[in-house]
Coordinates of C-alpha atoms in Angstrom, one line a residue:
M1387 CA 54.4 -21.5 -23.1
S1388 CA 52.3 -18.5 -24.0
L1389 CA 54.0 -16.4 -26.7
P1390 CA 53.4 -12.6 -27.0
I1391 CA 50.1 -11.5 -28.5
L1392 CA 50.1 -8.8 -31.1
D1393 CA 46.9 -6.8 -31.2
L1394 CA 46.5 -4.9 -34.5
N1395 CA 43.0 -3.6 -34.0
N1396 CA 43.9 0.1 -33.4
V1397 CA 45.8 0.4 -36.6
L1398 CA 42.9 -0.9 -38.8
A1399 CA 40.3 1.2 -40.4
P1400 CA 37.3 -0.1 -38.4
A1401 CA 38.7 1.3 -35.2
L1402 CA 39.9 4.7 -36.6
A1403 CA 37.8 7.5 -38.0
E1404 CA 40.5 8.1 -40.6
G1405 CA 43.9 6.8 -41.7
G1406 CA 43.7 3.1 -40.8
L1407 CA 44.6 0.0 -42.9
D1408 CA 41.9 -2.0 -44.5
P1409 CA 42.0 -5.4 -42.7
A1410 CA 41.2 -7.2 -45.9
R1411 CA 44.7 -6.3 -47.2
L1412 CA 46.2 -8.5 -44.4
E1413 CA 44.1 -11.5 -45.2
V1414 CA 45.1 -14.3 -47.5
G1415 CA 45.0 -12.9 -51.0
G1416 CA 45.3 -9.3 -49.8
D1417 CA 48.1 -7.1 -51.3
L1418 CA 50.0 -6.7 -48.0
Q1419 CA 49.9 -10.5 -47.6
R1420 CA 51.4 -10.8 -51.1
R1421 CA 53.9 -8.1 -50.4
F1422 CA 55.1 -9.9 -47.3
A1423 CA 55.4 -13.2 -49.2
D1424 CA 58.1 -11.6 -51.4
A1425 CA 59.9 -10.4 -48.2
H1426 CA 59.6 -13.9 -46.7
E1427 CA 61.2 -15.3 -49.8
V1428 CA 64.2 -13.0 -49.4
F1429 CA 64.3 -14.0 -45.7
E1430 CA 64.4 -17.7 -46.6
R1431 CA 67.1 -17.2 -49.2
R1432 CA 69.3 -15.4 -46.6
R1433 CA 68.6 -18.1 -44.0
A1434 CA 69.6 -20.8 -46.5
A1435 CA 72.8 -18.9 -47.3
G1436 CA 73.7 -18.9 -43.7
D1437 CA 73.4 -15.1 -43.2
L1438 CA 70.9 -15.2 -40.4
G1439 CA 73.0 -16.8 -37.7
F1440 CA 70.9 -15.3 -34.9
L1441 CA 68.1 -17.8 -35.8
D1442 CA 70.4 -20.7 -34.8
L1443 CA 71.4 -19.3 -31.4
P1444 CA 68.5 -20.7 -29.4
F1445 CA 69.4 -24.2 -30.6
D1446 CA 73.2 -23.9 -29.9
R1447 CA 73.4 -26.1 -26.8
E1448 CA 77.1 -26.4 -27.0
T1449 CA 77.7 -22.7 -26.6
A1450 CA 75.0 -22.4 -23.9
G1451 CA 76.7 -25.2 -21.9
R1452 CA 80.1 -23.5 -22.2
V1453 CA 78.6 -20.2 -21.1
A1454 CA 77.0 -21.8 -18.1
E1455 CA 80.3 -23.4 -17.1
V1456 CA 82.3 -20.2 -17.5
A1457 CA 79.7 -18.2 -15.6
E1458 CA 79.7 -20.7 -12.7
S1459 CA 83.5 -20.7 -12.6
F1460 CA 84.0 -16.9 -12.7
G1461 CA 80.8 -16.0 -10.7
Q1462 CA 82.2 -17.5 -7.5
W1463 CA 85.5 -15.7 -7.6
F1464 CA 84.5 -12.1 -8.4
E1465 CA 82.4 -9.5 -6.7
D1466 CA 81.9 -7.4 -9.8
V1467 CA 81.6 -8.3 -13.5
V1468 CA 82.3 -5.4 -15.8
V1469 CA 81.1 -5.6 -19.4
L1470 CA 83.1 -3.5 -21.8
G1471 CA 81.2 -3.1 -25.1
I1472 CA 79.3 -0.7 -27.1
G1473 CA 76.1 -0.8 -29.2
G1474 CA 74.8 -4.4 -29.4
S1475 CA 77.7 -5.5 -27.2
G1476 CA 76.3 -3.6 -24.3
L1477 CA 72.6 -2.8 -24.8
G1478 CA 71.5 -6.4 -24.7
A1479 CA 73.3 -7.1 -21.4
V1480 CA 71.6 -4.0 -19.8
A1481 CA 68.2 -5.1 -21.2
L1482 CA 68.6 -8.5 -19.7
R1483 CA 69.8 -7.2 -16.3
E1484 CA 66.9 -4.7 -16.0
A1485 CA 64.2 -7.0 -17.2
L1486 CA 65.1 -10.2 -15.3
L1487 CA 67.0 -9.3 -12.2
V1488 CA 65.6 -7.5 -9.1
P1489 CA 65.6 -3.7 -9.4
A1490 CA 68.8 -1.9 -8.4
W1491 CA 70.7 -5.2 -8.6
N1492 CA 74.1 -3.7 -8.0
E1493 CA 72.8 -2.0 -4.8
R1494 CA 71.3 -5.1 -3.3
S1495 CA 73.0 -7.1 -0.5
D1496 CA 74.9 -10.3 -1.2
E1497 CA 72.1 -12.2 0.3
V1498 CA 69.4 -10.8 -2.0
R1499 CA 71.7 -11.4 -5.0
E1500 CA 72.3 -14.9 -3.7
Y1501 CA 76.0 -14.1 -3.8
H1502 CA 76.0 -13.5 -7.5
P1503 CA 78.3 -10.6 -8.6
R1504 CA 77.3 -7.1 -9.4
L1505 CA 77.0 -6.4 -13.1
H1506 CA 78.3 -3.1 -14.7
V1507 CA 78.0 -2.3 -18.4
V1508 CA 80.4 0.4 -19.6
D1509 CA 79.3 1.2 -23.1
N1510 CA 80.7 4.7 -23.6
P1511 CA 84.3 6.0 -23.1
D1512 CA 83.1 8.9 -20.9
P1513 CA 86.0 9.5 -18.5
R1514 CA 83.8 10.7 -15.7
T1515 CA 81.8 7.4 -15.8
V1516 CA 84.9 5.3 -16.0
H1517 CA 86.7 7.1 -13.2
A1518 CA 83.6 6.7 -11.0
L1519 CA 83.4 3.0 -11.7
F1520 CA 87.0 2.4 -10.6
E1521 CA 86.3 4.4 -7.4
R1522 CA 83.5 1.9 -6.6
I1523 CA 85.0 -1.4 -7.5
D1524 CA 88.1 -3.3 -6.4
P1525 CA 89.9 -4.4 -9.6
R1526 CA 91.4 -7.3 -7.6
R1527 CA 87.8 -8.7 -7.2
A1528 CA 86.6 -7.8 -10.7
L1529 CA 86.2 -9.7 -14.0
F1530 CA 86.3 -7.6 -17.1
V1531 CA 84.3 -9.1 -20.1
V1532 CA 85.6 -7.4 -23.2
I1533 CA 83.2 -7.7 -26.1
S1534 CA 84.2 -6.9 -29.6
K1535 CA 83.7 -9.3 -32.5
S1536 CA 86.4 -7.6 -34.6
G1537 CA 88.7 -6.7 -31.8
S1538 CA 89.1 -3.2 -33.4
T1539 CA 86.2 -1.2 -31.8
A1540 CA 88.0 2.0 -30.7
E1541 CA 85.8 2.7 -27.7
T1542 CA 85.9 -0.9 -26.4
M1543 CA 89.7 -1.3 -27.0
A1544 CA 90.4 2.0 -25.2
L1545 CA 88.3 0.8 -22.2
Y1546 CA 90.1 -2.5 -22.2
L1547 CA 93.5 -0.8 -22.1
V1548 CA 92.4 1.3 -19.2
A1549 CA 91.0 -1.7 -17.3
R1550 CA 94.1 -3.7 -18.0
A1551 CA 96.4 -1.0 -16.6
R1552 CA 94.2 -0.7 -13.5
V1553 CA 94.3 -4.4 -12.8
A1554 CA 98.0 -4.6 -13.5
A1555 CA 98.6 -1.9 -10.9
V1556 CA 97.2 -4.0 -8.1
V1557 CA 97.9 -7.7 -8.9
E1558 CA 100.9 -9.7 -9.8
A1559 CA 101.8 -9.8 -13.5
E1560 CA 100.9 -13.5 -13.9
Q1561 CA 97.5 -12.9 -12.4
V1562 CA 96.4 -10.1 -14.8
R1563 CA 95.0 -12.5 -17.5
G1564 CA 92.7 -14.1 -14.9
H1565 CA 90.7 -10.9 -14.6
F1566 CA 89.7 -10.8 -18.3
L1567 CA 87.5 -12.8 -20.6
F1568 CA 87.2 -11.9 -24.3
V1569 CA 83.9 -12.4 -26.3
T1570 CA 85.1 -12.2 -29.9
D1571 CA 85.3 -13.8 -33.3
P1572 CA 86.1 -17.5 -33.0
E1573 CA 89.0 -17.4 -35.5
R1574 CA 90.4 -13.9 -36.2
G1575 CA 90.8 -10.4 -34.8
A1576 CA 93.1 -8.6 -32.3
L1577 CA 91.4 -10.0 -29.3
R1578 CA 91.6 -13.6 -30.6
T1579 CA 95.3 -13.1 -31.3
L1580 CA 95.9 -11.6 -27.8
A1581 CA 93.9 -14.3 -26.1
E1582 CA 95.9 -17.1 -27.8
A1583 CA 99.2 -15.4 -27.0
E1584 CA 98.4 -14.8 -23.3
G1585 CA 96.0 -17.6 -22.4
I1586 CA 93.1 -15.4 -21.8
P1587 CA 89.8 -17.3 -21.8
T1588 CA 87.3 -16.6 -24.6
L1589 CA 83.8 -17.2 -25.7
P1590 CA 82.8 -17.0 -29.4
V1591 CA 80.5 -14.7 -31.4
P1592 CA 79.5 -16.6 -34.5
A1593 CA 80.8 -15.0 -37.7
N1594 CA 77.3 -14.7 -39.1
V1595 CA 75.8 -12.9 -36.1
G1596 CA 76.1 -9.1 -36.1
G1597 CA 76.4 -7.1 -32.9
R1598 CA 72.8 -5.9 -32.7
F1599 CA 71.5 -9.4 -33.2
S1600 CA 73.9 -11.0 -30.7
V1601 CA 72.1 -10.7 -27.4
L1602 CA 71.3 -14.4 -27.4
S1603 CA 74.9 -15.4 -28.1
S1604 CA 77.7 -15.3 -25.6
V1605 CA 77.5 -11.5 -25.8
G1606 CA 74.3 -11.5 -23.7
L1607 CA 74.2 -15.0 -22.2
L1608 CA 77.5 -14.7 -20.2
P1609 CA 76.5 -11.5 -18.3
A1610 CA 73.0 -13.0 -17.7
A1611 CA 74.3 -16.4 -16.6
V1612 CA 76.9 -15.0 -14.2
C1613 CA 74.1 -13.1 -12.4
G1614 CA 71.9 -16.2 -12.1
I1615 CA 69.5 -15.6 -15.0
D1616 CA 68.2 -19.0 -16.4
I1617 CA 69.7 -18.9 -19.9
D1618 CA 68.1 -22.2 -20.8
E1619 CA 64.6 -20.6 -20.3
L1620 CA 65.7 -17.5 -22.2
L1621 CA 66.8 -19.6 -25.2
A1622 CA 63.7 -21.9 -24.9
G1623 CA 61.5 -18.8 -25.4
A1624 CA 63.5 -17.6 -28.3
A1625 CA 63.4 -21.1 -29.9
A1626 CA 59.6 -21.2 -29.6
M1627 CA 59.4 -17.8 -31.3
V1628 CA 61.6 -19.0 -34.2
E1629 CA 59.1 -21.8 -34.8
A1630 CA 56.1 -19.5 -34.5
C1631 CA 57.5 -17.2 -37.2
R1632 CA 58.1 -19.6 -40.0
G1633 CA 54.9 -19.3 -42.1
T1634 CA 53.7 -16.6 -44.6
D1635 CA 50.3 -16.2 -43.1
L1636 CA 50.3 -12.8 -41.4
R1637 CA 47.6 -13.9 -39.0
A1638 CA 49.8 -16.7 -37.7
N1639 CA 53.2 -15.1 -37.8
P1640 CA 53.6 -12.3 -35.3
A1641 CA 56.9 -11.1 -36.5
A1642 CA 55.5 -10.9 -40.1
A1643 CA 52.5 -9.0 -39.0
L1644 CA 54.5 -6.5 -36.9
A1645 CA 57.0 -5.9 -39.7
T1646 CA 54.3 -5.6 -42.4
V1647 CA 52.1 -3.2 -40.5
L1648 CA 54.9 -1.0 -39.4
W1649 CA 56.3 -0.9 -43.0
A1650 CA 52.8 0.0 -44.3
A1651 CA 52.4 2.6 -41.6
D1652 CA 55.6 4.3 -42.8
T1653 CA 55.3 3.9 -46.6
E1654 CA 51.6 4.3 -47.0
L1655 CA 50.2 6.2 -44.0
D1656 CA 53.2 8.6 -43.6
L1657 CA 54.0 7.4 -40.1
P1658 CA 57.8 7.1 -40.2
I1659 CA 58.3 7.4 -36.5
H1660 CA 57.9 4.1 -34.7
V1661 CA 57.5 4.5 -30.9
L1662 CA 58.0 1.5 -28.6
M1663 CA 56.3 2.5 -25.3
A1664 CA 56.8 -0.1 -22.6
Y1665 CA 54.6 0.1 -19.5
A1666 CA 57.2 -1.3 -17.1
D1667 CA 60.4 0.3 -15.7
R1668 CA 62.1 -3.0 -16.2
L1669 CA 61.6 -2.8 -20.0
R1670 CA 63.0 0.7 -20.3
A1671 CA 66.4 -0.7 -21.4
F1672 CA 64.6 -3.0 -23.9
T1673 CA 63.2 0.0 -25.7
L1674 CA 66.7 1.4 -26.1
W1675 CA 67.8 -2.0 -27.4
F1676 CA 65.0 -1.9 -29.9
Q1677 CA 66.0 1.7 -30.9
Q1678 CA 69.4 0.5 -32.0
L1679 CA 68.1 -2.7 -33.7
W1680 CA 65.5 -0.8 -35.8
A1681 CA 67.6 2.3 -36.5
E1682 CA 70.8 0.6 -37.5
S1683 CA 69.1 -2.1 -39.5
L1684 CA 66.5 0.0 -41.4
G1685 CA 67.8 3.6 -41.3
K1686 CA 69.1 3.4 -44.9
V1687 CA 68.4 5.0 -48.2
R1688 CA 66.0 2.8 -50.2
G1689 CA 65.8 2.4 -53.9
D1690 CA 63.2 5.1 -54.2
G1691 CA 65.5 7.6 -52.4
H1692 CA 63.5 7.6 -49.1
V1693 CA 65.1 6.7 -45.8
G1694 CA 63.8 4.1 -43.4
P1695 CA 61.8 4.7 -40.2
T1696 CA 63.0 6.4 -37.0
P1697 CA 62.5 4.5 -33.8
L1698 CA 61.6 6.3 -30.6
P1699 CA 61.8 4.7 -27.1
A1700 CA 59.2 5.7 -24.4
V1701 CA 58.1 4.4 -21.1
G1702 CA 54.6 4.6 -19.5
A1703 CA 53.3 6.2 -17.5
T1704 CA 56.4 8.5 -17.3
D1705 CA 56.2 9.6 -21.0
Q1706 CA 52.5 10.4 -20.7
H1707 CA 53.8 13.5 -19.0
A1708 CA 56.6 14.1 -21.5
Q1709 CA 55.8 12.8 -25.0
V1710 CA 52.2 11.9 -25.3
Q1711 CA 51.1 15.6 -25.8
L1712 CA 53.2 15.4 -29.0
F1713 CA 51.8 12.0 -30.0
M1714 CA 48.2 13.4 -29.6
E1715 CA 48.4 16.8 -31.1
G1716 CA 51.8 17.0 -32.9
P1717 CA 52.4 16.0 -36.5
R1718 CA 50.6 12.8 -37.5
D1719 CA 53.8 11.0 -38.2
K1720 CA 54.0 8.4 -35.5
I1721 CA 52.7 4.9 -34.7
V1722 CA 53.0 3.7 -31.2
V1723 CA 53.6 0.1 -30.2
F1724 CA 52.5 -0.3 -26.6
L1725 CA 54.3 -3.0 -24.8
A1726 CA 52.2 -4.5 -22.0
V1727 CA 53.4 -7.0 -19.4
D1728 CA 51.6 -8.9 -16.7
G1729 CA 52.3 -8.2 -13.1
S1730 CA 55.6 -9.4 -11.7
G1731 CA 54.0 -11.1 -8.7
V1732 CA 54.5 -7.9 -6.7
E1733 CA 51.7 -5.5 -6.1
V1734 CA 51.6 -2.3 -3.9
E1735 CA 48.2 -1.3 -2.6
V1736 CA 47.4 2.3 -2.4
P1737 CA 46.2 3.1 1.2
D1738 CA 42.8 4.6 1.6
L1739 CA 44.0 7.5 3.8
H1740 CA 41.9 10.4 2.6
P1741 CA 38.4 9.2 1.7
D1742 CA 37.0 12.7 2.0
V1743 CA 39.5 14.2 -0.6
E1744 CA 38.0 13.6 -4.1
T1745 CA 41.4 13.7 -5.9
M1746 CA 42.7 10.8 -3.7
A1747 CA 39.6 8.8 -2.6
Y1748 CA 39.1 6.9 -5.8
L1749 CA 42.7 5.6 -5.6
G1750 CA 42.4 4.1 -2.2
G1751 CA 42.4 0.3 -2.2
A1752 CA 43.7 0.1 -5.8
G1753 CA 47.0 -1.4 -6.8
L1754 CA 49.8 0.6 -8.4
G1755 CA 50.0 -2.1 -11.1
T1756 CA 46.3 -1.7 -11.7
L1757 CA 46.8 2.1 -12.1
L1758 CA 49.7 1.6 -14.5
D1759 CA 47.7 -0.7 -16.7
A1760 CA 44.8 1.6 -16.7
E1761 CA 47.1 4.4 -17.8
R1762 CA 48.2 2.2 -20.7
R1763 CA 44.7 1.4 -21.8
A1764 CA 43.5 5.0 -21.4
T1765 CA 46.4 6.3 -23.6
T1766 CA 45.7 3.7 -26.2
E1767 CA 42.1 4.7 -26.3
A1768 CA 42.9 8.5 -26.3
L1769 CA 45.1 8.0 -29.4
R1770 CA 42.4 5.9 -31.1
L1771 CA 39.9 8.7 -30.6
R1772 CA 42.2 11.1 -32.3
S1773 CA 42.8 8.6 -35.2
R1774 CA 46.4 8.1 -34.1
P1775 CA 47.2 4.4 -34.9
S1776 CA 48.8 2.1 -32.3
I1777 CA 49.6 -1.6 -31.9
T1778 CA 49.6 -3.4 -28.5
L1779 CA 52.0 -6.2 -27.9
E1780 CA 51.1 -8.2 -24.8
A1781 CA 54.4 -9.7 -23.6
G1782 CA 53.0 -11.9 -20.8
S1783 CA 55.0 -12.2 -17.6
A1784 CA 58.3 -11.0 -19.2
D1785 CA 60.1 -13.8 -17.3
A1786 CA 63.2 -15.3 -18.9
R1787 CA 61.2 -17.5 -21.3
S1788 CA 58.8 -14.7 -22.4
F1789 CA 61.7 -12.2 -22.7
G1790 CA 63.6 -14.6 -24.9
A1791 CA 60.6 -14.8 -27.2
L1792 CA 60.2 -11.0 -27.2
I1793 CA 63.8 -10.5 -28.2
M1794 CA 63.5 -13.0 -31.1
L1795 CA 60.2 -11.5 -32.2
F1796 CA 61.8 -8.1 -32.8
E1797 CA 64.9 -9.6 -34.4
I1798 CA 62.9 -11.6 -36.9
A1799 CA 60.6 -8.7 -37.6
T1800 CA 63.6 -6.5 -38.3
V1801 CA 64.9 -8.8 -41.0
Y1802 CA 61.4 -9.1 -42.5
A1803 CA 61.1 -5.3 -42.5
G1804 CA 64.5 -5.1 -44.4
G1805 CA 63.0 -7.3 -47.1
L1806 CA 59.9 -5.1 -47.2
Y1807 CA 61.9 -1.9 -47.5
G1808 CA 64.4 -3.4 -50.0
V1809 CA 67.4 -2.8 -47.8
D1810 CA 70.0 -5.0 -46.2
P1811 CA 69.1 -5.1 -42.5
L1812 CA 72.5 -6.7 -41.5
D1813 CA 74.9 -4.0 -42.6
Q1814 CA 75.6 -0.5 -41.4
P1815 CA 77.4 1.5 -44.1
G1816 CA 76.4 4.8 -42.5
V1817 CA 78.5 4.0 -39.4
E1818 CA 81.8 3.2 -41.2
L1819 CA 82.8 6.8 -42.2
G1820 CA 82.6 8.0 -38.6
K1821 CA 84.8 5.0 -37.6
R1822 CA 87.4 5.8 -40.2
L1823 CA 87.5 9.5 -39.2
T1824 CA 87.9 8.6 -35.6
Y1825 CA 90.8 6.3 -36.3
A1826 CA 92.4 9.2 -38.3
L1827 CA 91.8 11.8 -35.6
M1828 CA 93.3 9.5 -33.0
G1829 CA 96.4 8.8 -35.1
R1830 CA 95.9 5.2 -36.1
H1831 CA 98.4 4.1 -38.8
G1832 CA 97.0 4.0 -42.3
Y1833 CA 94.1 6.5 -41.7
E1834 CA 94.5 10.0 -43.1
A1835 CA 93.1 12.9 -41.0
P1836 CA 90.4 14.8 -42.9
D1837 CA 90.7 18.3 -44.2
V1838 CA 88.6 20.3 -41.8
P1839 CA 87.4 23.7 -43.0
E1840 CA 88.9 26.7 -41.3
V1841 CA 86.8 27.8 -38.3
D1842 CA 85.1 31.1 -38.7
E1843 CA 85.3 32.6 -35.2
R1844 CA 82.3 34.9 -35.9
W1845 CA 80.1 31.8 -35.6
R1846 CA 81.5 30.6 -32.3
I1847 CA 79.0 32.4 -30.2
G1848 CA 79.3 32.8 -26.4
G1849 CA 82.1 32.0 -24.0
T1850 CA 83.6 33.6 -20.9
S1851 CA 82.5 37.0 -19.6
G1852 CA 84.0 39.7 -17.5

């Protein structure tokens, strides 16, 4: 298979009038190569210690086989599959659905979907969204996949309780458990206990795989498989990327090169905002998945007191009319990673209807895909001419195999980047305080409500009139 190609030319000094990296620094013997070697050593120690469980997922044939069996079993009984999860428990499923299924999957006919179920991902306890979902689906024909490794995620547990009550209202008591599947820790947690007590089927999330690294576990594989995505191909692509990213040579290890260049862009070139700009609607959700992966893994205070980079998702050509003005003339604090994909086998030709109208004539006979790729190349060049660095990642066809490789590329790069920054990319201490305060405000036993300062009404501005 053809793995993604990382083009670093437009971040290097020869291509930019100012502010580029000296390519010699990335060569064997260069200081960035040596710096990465230290990060690679940290990576290998953590791999040996069993901390990097996501690297093993592409080779876990037992779990993949179990997922395929469960997907086939449930897929033929239900019209709708509803994933209840948040963060990494939801973003990965959405990214897979948008990238690998036909557009507007849930609105397509049964024939187009080949009688696979519709896939809904509820990743936020917004009552308006949840109410609308239950207006659209029949709980008697729906499977609810509850994803929480700990079984204590407040948002997911609340959604589960709502779904459980809705199902219980329309089916016999002994049938309720057949509408649920838990994806959780293999040994402990509230969902595991409940599943064992009630006979609810489960799929495991390995203990050494964190939520944002879990898309290639049961977390993402089950929603994908139930809709007919070839998970064997997905895992094969990821496995190939694991093998491609083993060495210390930056020129031969794409994840190493991506992590090192983005780290240097932040810490040396003062480019702390890392934009992932995908030139395909089907990769819009992938940019949001990247945003969580990069932000939650690296957004931490380093030993020098500085905080890690800020990821920013974007989609071309849409954001050429929304954000590129800022990229071009705003603060020089951004590096853009352009994500290019080959055509999906579908092209739409632009009709040559007005050959006498200059603003339209040149478009006649061209394809929309050709136009979109020209927009990407033009934006890349415009940034280069303003000495605004960018990287281009050519993802190939973005089919299941290529997409699996793309996922693994970013996951490995994230851990490498953690080593470069000197932070732990696997924890999220900044999230824990908000969780504890939420538990307290909702009245969970053992959590004390915070002392909130008295509100000064002078600074509550606005309100009703008349």
